[in-house]
């Protein structure tokens, strides 16, 4: 007989993090987003389809998904032969979905910015607040005063929070340091988070987030400093997977972005940029030129942007939380999908424009504000956002060999209920790398 334990989702079991642990989840009402052959992304009309198995089981071996199928096909005898130790969980009619991949966050930060929130309520624009030394520069001031330990602890707590919200992979940017030492401090914190949590984490260097006080009026010199000092220092410690630039009106120009992405590329950092949040600024085109893994925000997208993205390997990524919080126009997601493009959604979790990392809420914004279907928001926050952060081979769907990163819902009627019940948590159990959190 195999040794192991049986439990239900309600009776919380905890066990040590152990790669030899195997897990069988039975009586899953709907196993959502299954893939026999994993895809890179889902585009156009295909986004309205999510492959599911009704009344299913899922087998996890160590950290990875080993097998899944219909309950009628479950061969317990075979499992008894195969495993010395197998924990069984009865999902009792719950849905099982792959964890969200949140491909755009700034969740390492110090302090908070609710004073600016009040300024916004009183009518100041994002650009006006930035000009008054608020915005990103305010966070930079606070970040420089914080120790690495303080930053690590607050960011760790945010990771715990988003884990509970169903996120299993997250991209995190620097960009509140804006000098060599402070940018390195942020990126070292991200590296420690990578080493000490089961979430899949990717790090992005965003030195070109804003021009710091010390370089006021000397933007080109700051770009030179990023290229000549920061990028080599970041690369020397292998701290970043990607390079980002806030390419927009009033921030960094297309020419600055071109130089920065070119420099990053030489050090093996692929582009992943902020573009077209405030204007049709040419950000999308320069991103595509450098084969960016994603171009993000996209409130301003016209025909030229869509043409440039079609046929590229760049994922258009929309951040509905930021548009909601700043009360900005919504990205034309419907037009992009109807044109045959893929779209990813991410939280943009940051203290200024989106102080929330709740990806389930992002799916509700996707449906209500962008007229996306529930199936489309599921694709946009799993497979497509996994691609947008370079983890599509490890996460983003229920596929054999991928990490066992998933969650069990509360007993709900179907997938549509998740974005519909926008204020309800609806997540009963979270599993990362095969371990119940
Ligand atoms: O993605 N747009 C640029 N950067 C962030 C905002 C960061 C901040 O305001 O602190 C964003 O929205
Ligand atoms: Fe952002």
CSV table of N, CA, C and O in Angstrom, one decimal, residues 194-275:
chain,number,residue,atom,x,y,z
A,194,UNK,N,13.6,35.4,-5.8
A,194,UNK,CA,13.7,34.2,-6.6
A,194,UNK,C,14.2,33.0,-5.9
A,194,UNK,O,13.7,31.9,-6.1
A,195,UNK,N,15.2,33.2,-5.1
A,195,UNK,CA,15.8,32.1,-4.4
A,195,UNK,C,15.0,31.6,-3.2
A,195,UNK,O,15.1,30.4,-2.8
A,196,UNK,N,14.1,32.4,-2.7
A,196,UNK,CA,13.4,32.0,-1.4
A,196,UNK,C,11.9,31.8,-1.5
A,196,UNK,O,11.3,31.7,-0.5
A,197,UNK,N,11.4,31.9,-2.7
A,197,UNK,CA,9.9,31.6,-2.8
A,197,UNK,C,9.7,30.6,-3.9
A,197,UNK,O,10.5,30.5,-4.8
A,198,UNK,N,8.6,29.9,-3.9
A,198,UNK,CA,8.3,28.9,-5.0
A,198,UNK,C,7.7,29.6,-6.2
A,198,UNK,O,7.5,28.9,-7.2
A,199,UNK,N,7.4,30.9,-6.2
A,199,UNK,CA,6.9,31.5,-7.4
A,199,UNK,C,8.0,31.5,-8.5
A,199,UNK,O,9.2,31.6,-8.1
A,200,UNK,N,7.6,31.5,-9.7
A,200,UNK,CA,8.6,31.7,-10.8
A,200,UNK,C,8.7,33.2,-11.0
A,200,UNK,O,7.7,33.9,-11.1
A,201,UNK,N,9.9,33.7,-10.9
A,201,UNK,CA,10.2,35.2,-10.9
A,201,UNK,C,11.1,35.5,-12.0
A,201,UNK,O,12.2,34.9,-12.2
A,202,UNK,N,10.8,36.6,-12.8
A,202,UNK,CA,11.7,37.1,-13.8
A,202,UNK,C,12.0,38.6,-13.4
A,202,UNK,O,11.1,39.3,-12.9
A,203,UNK,N,13.3,39.0,-13.6
A,203,UNK,CA,13.7,40.3,-13.1
A,203,UNK,C,13.9,41.2,-14.4
A,203,UNK,O,14.5,40.8,-15.3
A,204,UNK,N,13.5,42.4,-14.3
A,204,UNK,CA,13.6,43.4,-15.4
A,204,UNK,C,14.3,44.7,-14.9
A,204,UNK,O,13.9,45.2,-13.9
A,205,UNK,N,15.4,45.1,-15.6
A,205,UNK,CA,16.1,46.3,-15.2
A,205,UNK,C,15.4,47.5,-15.9
A,205,UNK,O,15.3,47.6,-17.1
A,206,UNK,N,14.9,48.4,-15.1
A,206,UNK,CA,14.2,49.6,-15.6
A,206,UNK,C,14.9,50.9,-15.1
A,206,UNK,O,14.2,51.7,-14.5
A,207,UNK,N,16.2,51.0,-15.4
A,207,UNK,CA,16.8,52.3,-15.1
A,207,UNK,C,16.2,53.5,-15.7
A,207,UNK,O,16.1,54.6,-15.2
A,208,UNK,N,15.6,53.3,-16.9
A,208,UNK,CA,15.0,54.3,-17.7
A,208,UNK,C,13.5,54.4,-17.4
A,208,UNK,O,12.7,54.3,-18.2
A,209,UNK,N,13.2,54.6,-16.1
A,209,UNK,CA,11.8,54.7,-15.6
A,209,UNK,C,11.5,56.2,-15.6
A,209,UNK,O,10.4,56.6,-15.9
A,210,UNK,N,12.4,57.0,-15.1
A,210,UNK,CA,12.3,58.5,-15.0
A,210,UNK,C,13.7,59.1,-14.9
A,210,UNK,O,14.6,58.4,-14.6
A,211,UNK,N,13.8,60.4,-15.3
A,211,UNK,CA,15.1,61.0,-15.1
A,211,UNK,C,15.2,61.5,-13.7
A,211,UNK,O,14.3,62.2,-13.2
A,212,UNK,N,16.2,61.0,-12.9
A,212,UNK,CA,16.3,61.4,-11.5
A,212,UNK,C,16.7,62.9,-11.3
A,212,UNK,O,17.2,63.5,-12.2
A,213,UNK,N,16.4,63.4,-10.1
A,213,UNK,CA,16.7,64.8,-9.8
A,213,UNK,C,18.1,65.2,-10.2
A,213,UNK,O,18.3,66.3,-10.8
A,214,UNK,N,19.1,64.4,-9.9
A,214,UNK,CA,20.5,64.7,-10.2
A,214,UNK,C,20.8,65.0,-11.7
A,214,UNK,O,21.7,65.7,-12.0
A,215,UNK,N,19.9,64.5,-12.6
A,215,UNK,CA,20.1,64.7,-14.0
A,215,UNK,C,19.0,65.6,-14.6
A,215,UNK,O,18.8,65.6,-15.8
A,216,UNK,N,18.3,66.3,-13.8
A,216,UNK,CA,17.2,67.2,-14.2
A,216,UNK,C,17.6,68.0,-15.4
A,216,UNK,O,18.7,68.7,-15.3
A,217,UNK,N,16.9,68.0,-16.5
A,217,UNK,CA,17.3,68.8,-17.7
A,217,UNK,C,18.4,68.2,-18.5
A,217,UNK,O,18.8,68.7,-19.5
A,218,UNK,N,18.9,67.0,-18.1
A,218,UNK,CA,20.0,66.4,-18.8
A,218,UNK,C,19.7,64.9,-19.1
A,218,UNK,O,20.4,64.0,-18.8
A,219,UNK,N,18.5,64.8,-19.8
A,219,UNK,CA,18.0,63.4,-20.0
A,219,UNK,C,19.0,62.5,-20.8
A,219,UNK,O,19.3,61.4,-20.5
A,220,UNK,N,19.7,63.1,-21.9
A,220,UNK,CA,20.6,62.4,-22.7
A,220,UNK,C,21.8,61.9,-21.9
A,220,UNK,O,22.3,60.8,-22.0
A,221,UNK,N,22.2,62.7,-21.0
A,221,UNK,CA,23.4,62.3,-20.1
A,221,UNK,C,22.9,61.2,-19.2
A,221,UNK,O,23.7,60.3,-18.9
A,222,UNK,N,21.7,61.2,-18.7
A,222,UNK,CA,21.2,60.1,-17.9
A,222,UNK,C,21.2,58.8,-18.7
A,222,UNK,O,21.6,57.8,-18.2
A,223,UNK,N,20.7,58.9,-19.9
A,223,UNK,CA,20.7,57.7,-20.8
A,223,UNK,C,22.1,57.2,-21.0
A,223,UNK,O,22.4,56.0,-20.9
A,224,UNK,N,23.1,58.1,-21.2
A,224,UNK,CA,24.5,57.7,-21.3
A,224,UNK,C,24.9,57.0,-20.0
A,224,UNK,O,25.6,55.9,-20.1
A,225,UNK,N,24.5,57.5,-18.9
A,225,UNK,CA,24.9,56.9,-17.6
A,225,UNK,C,24.3,55.4,-17.5
A,225,UNK,O,25.0,54.5,-17.0
A,226,UNK,N,23.1,55.3,-17.9
A,226,UNK,CA,22.5,54.0,-17.9
A,226,UNK,C,23.3,53.0,-18.8
A,226,UNK,O,23.6,51.9,-18.4
A,227,UNK,N,23.6,53.5,-20.0
A,227,UNK,CA,24.3,52.6,-20.9
A,227,UNK,C,25.7,52.3,-20.5
A,227,UNK,O,26.2,51.2,-20.5
A,228,UNK,N,26.4,53.3,-20.0
A,228,UNK,CA,27.8,53.1,-19.7
A,228,UNK,C,28.1,52.6,-18.3
A,228,UNK,O,29.1,51.9,-18.1
A,229,UNK,N,27.2,52.9,-17.3
A,229,UNK,CA,27.5,52.4,-16.0
A,229,UNK,C,26.5,51.4,-15.5
A,229,UNK,O,26.9,50.3,-15.0
A,230,UNK,N,25.2,51.7,-15.6
A,230,UNK,CA,24.2,50.8,-15.0
A,230,UNK,C,24.1,49.4,-15.7
A,230,UNK,O,24.2,48.4,-15.0
A,231,UNK,N,24.0,49.4,-17.0
A,231,UNK,CA,23.8,48.1,-17.7
A,231,UNK,C,25.0,47.2,-17.4
A,231,UNK,O,24.8,46.0,-17.1
A,232,UNK,N,26.2,47.7,-17.6
A,232,UNK,CA,27.3,46.8,-17.3
A,232,UNK,C,27.3,46.3,-15.9
A,232,UNK,O,27.6,45.1,-15.6
A,233,UNK,N,27.0,47.1,-14.9
A,233,UNK,CA,27.0,46.7,-13.5
A,233,UNK,C,25.9,45.7,-13.3
A,233,UNK,O,26.1,44.7,-12.6
A,234,UNK,N,24.7,45.8,-13.8
A,234,UNK,CA,23.6,44.9,-13.7
A,234,UNK,C,24.0,43.6,-14.3
A,234,UNK,O,23.8,42.5,-13.8
A,235,UNK,N,24.6,43.6,-15.5
A,235,UNK,CA,25.0,42.4,-16.2
A,235,UNK,C,26.1,41.7,-15.5
A,235,UNK,O,26.2,40.5,-15.5
A,236,UNK,N,27.1,42.4,-14.9
A,236,UNK,CA,28.2,41.8,-14.2
A,236,UNK,C,27.7,40.9,-13.1
A,236,UNK,O,28.3,39.8,-12.8
A,237,UNK,N,26.6,41.2,-12.4
A,237,UNK,CA,26.0,40.4,-11.4
A,237,UNK,C,24.9,39.5,-11.9
A,237,UNK,O,24.2,38.8,-11.1
A,238,UNK,N,24.7,39.5,-13.2
A,238,UNK,CA,23.6,38.7,-13.8
A,238,UNK,C,22.3,38.9,-13.1
A,238,UNK,O,21.6,37.9,-12.8
A,239,UNK,N,21.9,40.1,-12.9
A,239,UNK,CA,20.7,40.4,-12.1
A,239,UNK,C,19.4,40.6,-12.9
A,239,UNK,O,18.3,40.6,-12.3
A,240,UNK,N,19.5,40.7,-14.2
A,240,UNK,CA,18.3,41.0,-15.0
A,240,UNK,C,18.1,40.1,-16.2
A,240,UNK,O,19.0,39.8,-16.9
A,241,UNK,N,16.8,39.7,-16.3
A,241,UNK,CA,16.5,38.9,-17.5
A,241,UNK,C,16.1,39.8,-18.7
A,241,UNK,O,16.3,39.5,-19.8
A,242,UNK,N,15.5,40.9,-18.3
A,242,UNK,CA,15.0,41.8,-19.4
A,242,UNK,C,15.4,43.3,-19.1
A,242,UNK,O,15.8,43.6,-18.0
A,243,UNK,N,15.3,44.1,-20.2
A,243,UNK,CA,15.5,45.5,-20.0
A,243,UNK,C,14.2,46.3,-20.4
A,243,UNK,O,13.6,45.9,-21.5
A,244,UNK,N,13.8,47.2,-19.6
A,244,UNK,CA,12.6,48.0,-19.9
A,244,UNK,C,13.0,49.5,-20.0
A,244,UNK,O,14.0,50.0,-19.4
A,245,UNK,N,12.1,50.2,-20.7
A,245,UNK,CA,12.2,51.7,-20.8
A,245,UNK,C,10.8,52.2,-20.8
A,245,UNK,O,9.9,51.6,-21.4
A,246,UNK,N,10.6,53.3,-20.1
A,246,UNK,CA,9.3,54.0,-20.1
A,246,UNK,C,9.4,54.9,-21.3
A,246,UNK,O,9.8,56.1,-21.2
A,247,UNK,N,9.0,54.4,-22.4
A,247,UNK,CA,9.0,55.1,-23.7
A,247,UNK,C,7.7,55.8,-23.9
A,247,UNK,O,6.7,55.2,-24.3
A,248,UNK,N,7.6,57.1,-23.6
A,248,UNK,CA,6.4,57.8,-23.8
A,248,UNK,C,6.6,59.3,-23.8
A,248,UNK,O,7.6,59.8,-23.3
A,249,UNK,N,5.6,60.0,-24.2
A,249,UNK,CA,5.6,61.5,-24.2
A,249,UNK,C,5.9,62.0,-22.8
A,249,UNK,O,5.2,61.6,-21.8
A,250,UNK,N,6.9,62.8,-22.6
A,250,UNK,CA,7.3,63.4,-21.3
A,250,UNK,C,8.2,62.5,-20.6
A,250,UNK,O,8.7,62.9,-19.5
A,251,UNK,N,8.5,61.3,-21.1
A,251,UNK,CA,9.5,60.4,-20.4
A,251,UNK,C,10.6,60.1,-21.4
A,251,UNK,O,11.2,61.1,-21.9
A,252,UNK,N,10.9,58.9,-21.8
A,252,UNK,CA,12.0,58.6,-22.7
A,252,UNK,C,11.6,58.6,-24.1
A,252,UNK,O,10.5,58.0,-24.4
A,253,UNK,N,12.4,59.1,-25.0
A,253,UNK,CA,12.0,59.2,-26.4
A,253,UNK,C,12.3,57.9,-27.1
A,253,UNK,O,13.0,57.0,-26.6
A,254,UNK,N,11.8,57.8,-28.4
A,254,UNK,CA,12.1,56.7,-29.2
A,254,UNK,C,13.6,56.5,-29.4
A,254,UNK,O,14.1,55.4,-29.4
A,255,UNK,N,14.3,57.7,-29.6
A,255,UNK,CA,15.7,57.6,-29.8
A,255,UNK,C,16.4,57.1,-28.6
A,255,UNK,O,17.3,56.3,-28.7
A,256,UNK,N,16.0,57.6,-27.4
A,256,UNK,CA,16.6,57.1,-26.1
A,256,UNK,C,16.4,55.6,-26.1
A,256,UNK,O,17.3,54.8,-25.7
A,257,UNK,N,15.1,55.2,-26.4
A,257,UNK,CA,14.8,53.8,-26.2
A,257,UNK,C,15.6,52.9,-27.1
A,257,UNK,O,16.1,51.8,-26.8
A,258,UNK,N,15.8,53.4,-28.4
A,258,UNK,CA,16.6,52.7,-29.4
A,258,UNK,C,18.0,52.4,-28.8
A,258,UNK,O,18.5,51.3,-28.8
A,259,UNK,N,18.6,53.4,-28.3
A,259,UNK,CA,20.0,53.3,-27.8
A,259,UNK,C,20.0,52.4,-26.6
A,259,UNK,O,20.9,51.5,-26.4
A,260,UNK,N,19.0,52.5,-25.7
A,260,UNK,CA,19.0,51.7,-24.5
A,260,UNK,C,18.7,50.2,-24.8
A,260,UNK,O,19.4,49.3,-24.2
A,261,UNK,N,17.8,49.9,-25.7
A,261,UNK,CA,17.5,48.5,-26.0
A,261,UNK,C,18.7,47.9,-26.7
A,261,UNK,O,19.0,46.7,-26.5
A,262,UNK,N,19.3,48.7,-27.6
A,262,UNK,CA,20.5,48.2,-28.3
A,262,UNK,C,21.6,47.8,-27.3
A,262,UNK,O,22.2,46.7,-27.4
A,263,UNK,N,21.8,48.7,-26.3
A,263,UNK,CA,22.9,48.4,-25.3
A,263,UNK,C,22.5,47.2,-24.4
A,263,UNK,O,23.3,46.3,-24.1
A,264,UNK,N,21.2,47.1,-24.0
A,264,UNK,CA,20.8,45.9,-23.2
A,264,UNK,C,21.0,44.7,-24.0
A,264,UNK,O,21.4,43.7,-23.4
A,265,UNK,N,20.6,44.7,-25.3
A,265,UNK,CA,20.8,43.5,-26.1
A,265,UNK,C,22.2,43.0,-26.1
A,265,UNK,O,22.4,41.8,-26.1
A,266,UNK,N,23.1,43.9,-26.2
A,266,UNK,CA,24.6,43.5,-26.2
A,266,UNK,C,24.9,42.7,-24.9
A,266,UNK,O,25.9,41.9,-24.9
A,267,UNK,N,24.2,43.0,-23.8
A,267,UNK,CA,24.5,42.3,-22.6
A,267,UNK,C,23.5,41.1,-22.3
A,267,UNK,O,23.3,40.6,-21.2
A,268,UNK,N,22.8,40.7,-23.4
A,268,UNK,CA,21.9,39.6,-23.3
A,268,UNK,C,20.5,39.9,-22.6
A,268,UNK,O,19.8,39.0,-22.2
A,269,UNK,N,20.2,41.2,-22.4
A,269,UNK,CA,18.9,41.5,-21.8
A,269,UNK,C,17.9,41.8,-22.9
A,269,UNK,O,18.0,42.7,-23.7
A,270,UNK,N,16.8,40.9,-23.0
A,270,UNK,CA,15.8,41.1,-24.1
A,270,UNK,C,14.9,42.3,-23.7
A,270,UNK,O,14.7,42.5,-22.5
A,271,UNK,N,14.4,43.0,-24.7
A,271,UNK,CA,13.5,44.1,-24.4
A,271,UNK,C,12.2,43.7,-23.9
A,271,UNK,O,11.6,42.6,-24.3
A,272,UNK,N,11.6,44.6,-23.1
A,272,UNK,CA,10.2,44.3,-22.5
A,272,UNK,C,9.8,45.7,-22.0
A,272,UNK,O,10.3,46.1,-21.0
A,273,UNK,N,9.0,46.5,-22.8
A,273,UNK,CA,9.0,47.9,-22.5
A,273,UNK,C,7.6,48.5,-22.2
A,273,UNK,O,6.6,47.9,-22.6
A,274,UNK,N,7.6,49.6,-21.5
A,274,UNK,CA,6.4,50.4,-21.3
A,274,UNK,C,6.2,51.3,-22.6
A,274,UNK,O,7.1,52.0,-22.9
A,275,UNK,N,5.0,51.2,-23.2
A,275,UNK,CA,4.8,51.9,-24.5
A,275,UNK,C,3.4,52.4,-24.6
A,275,UNK,O,2.5,51.7,-24.2
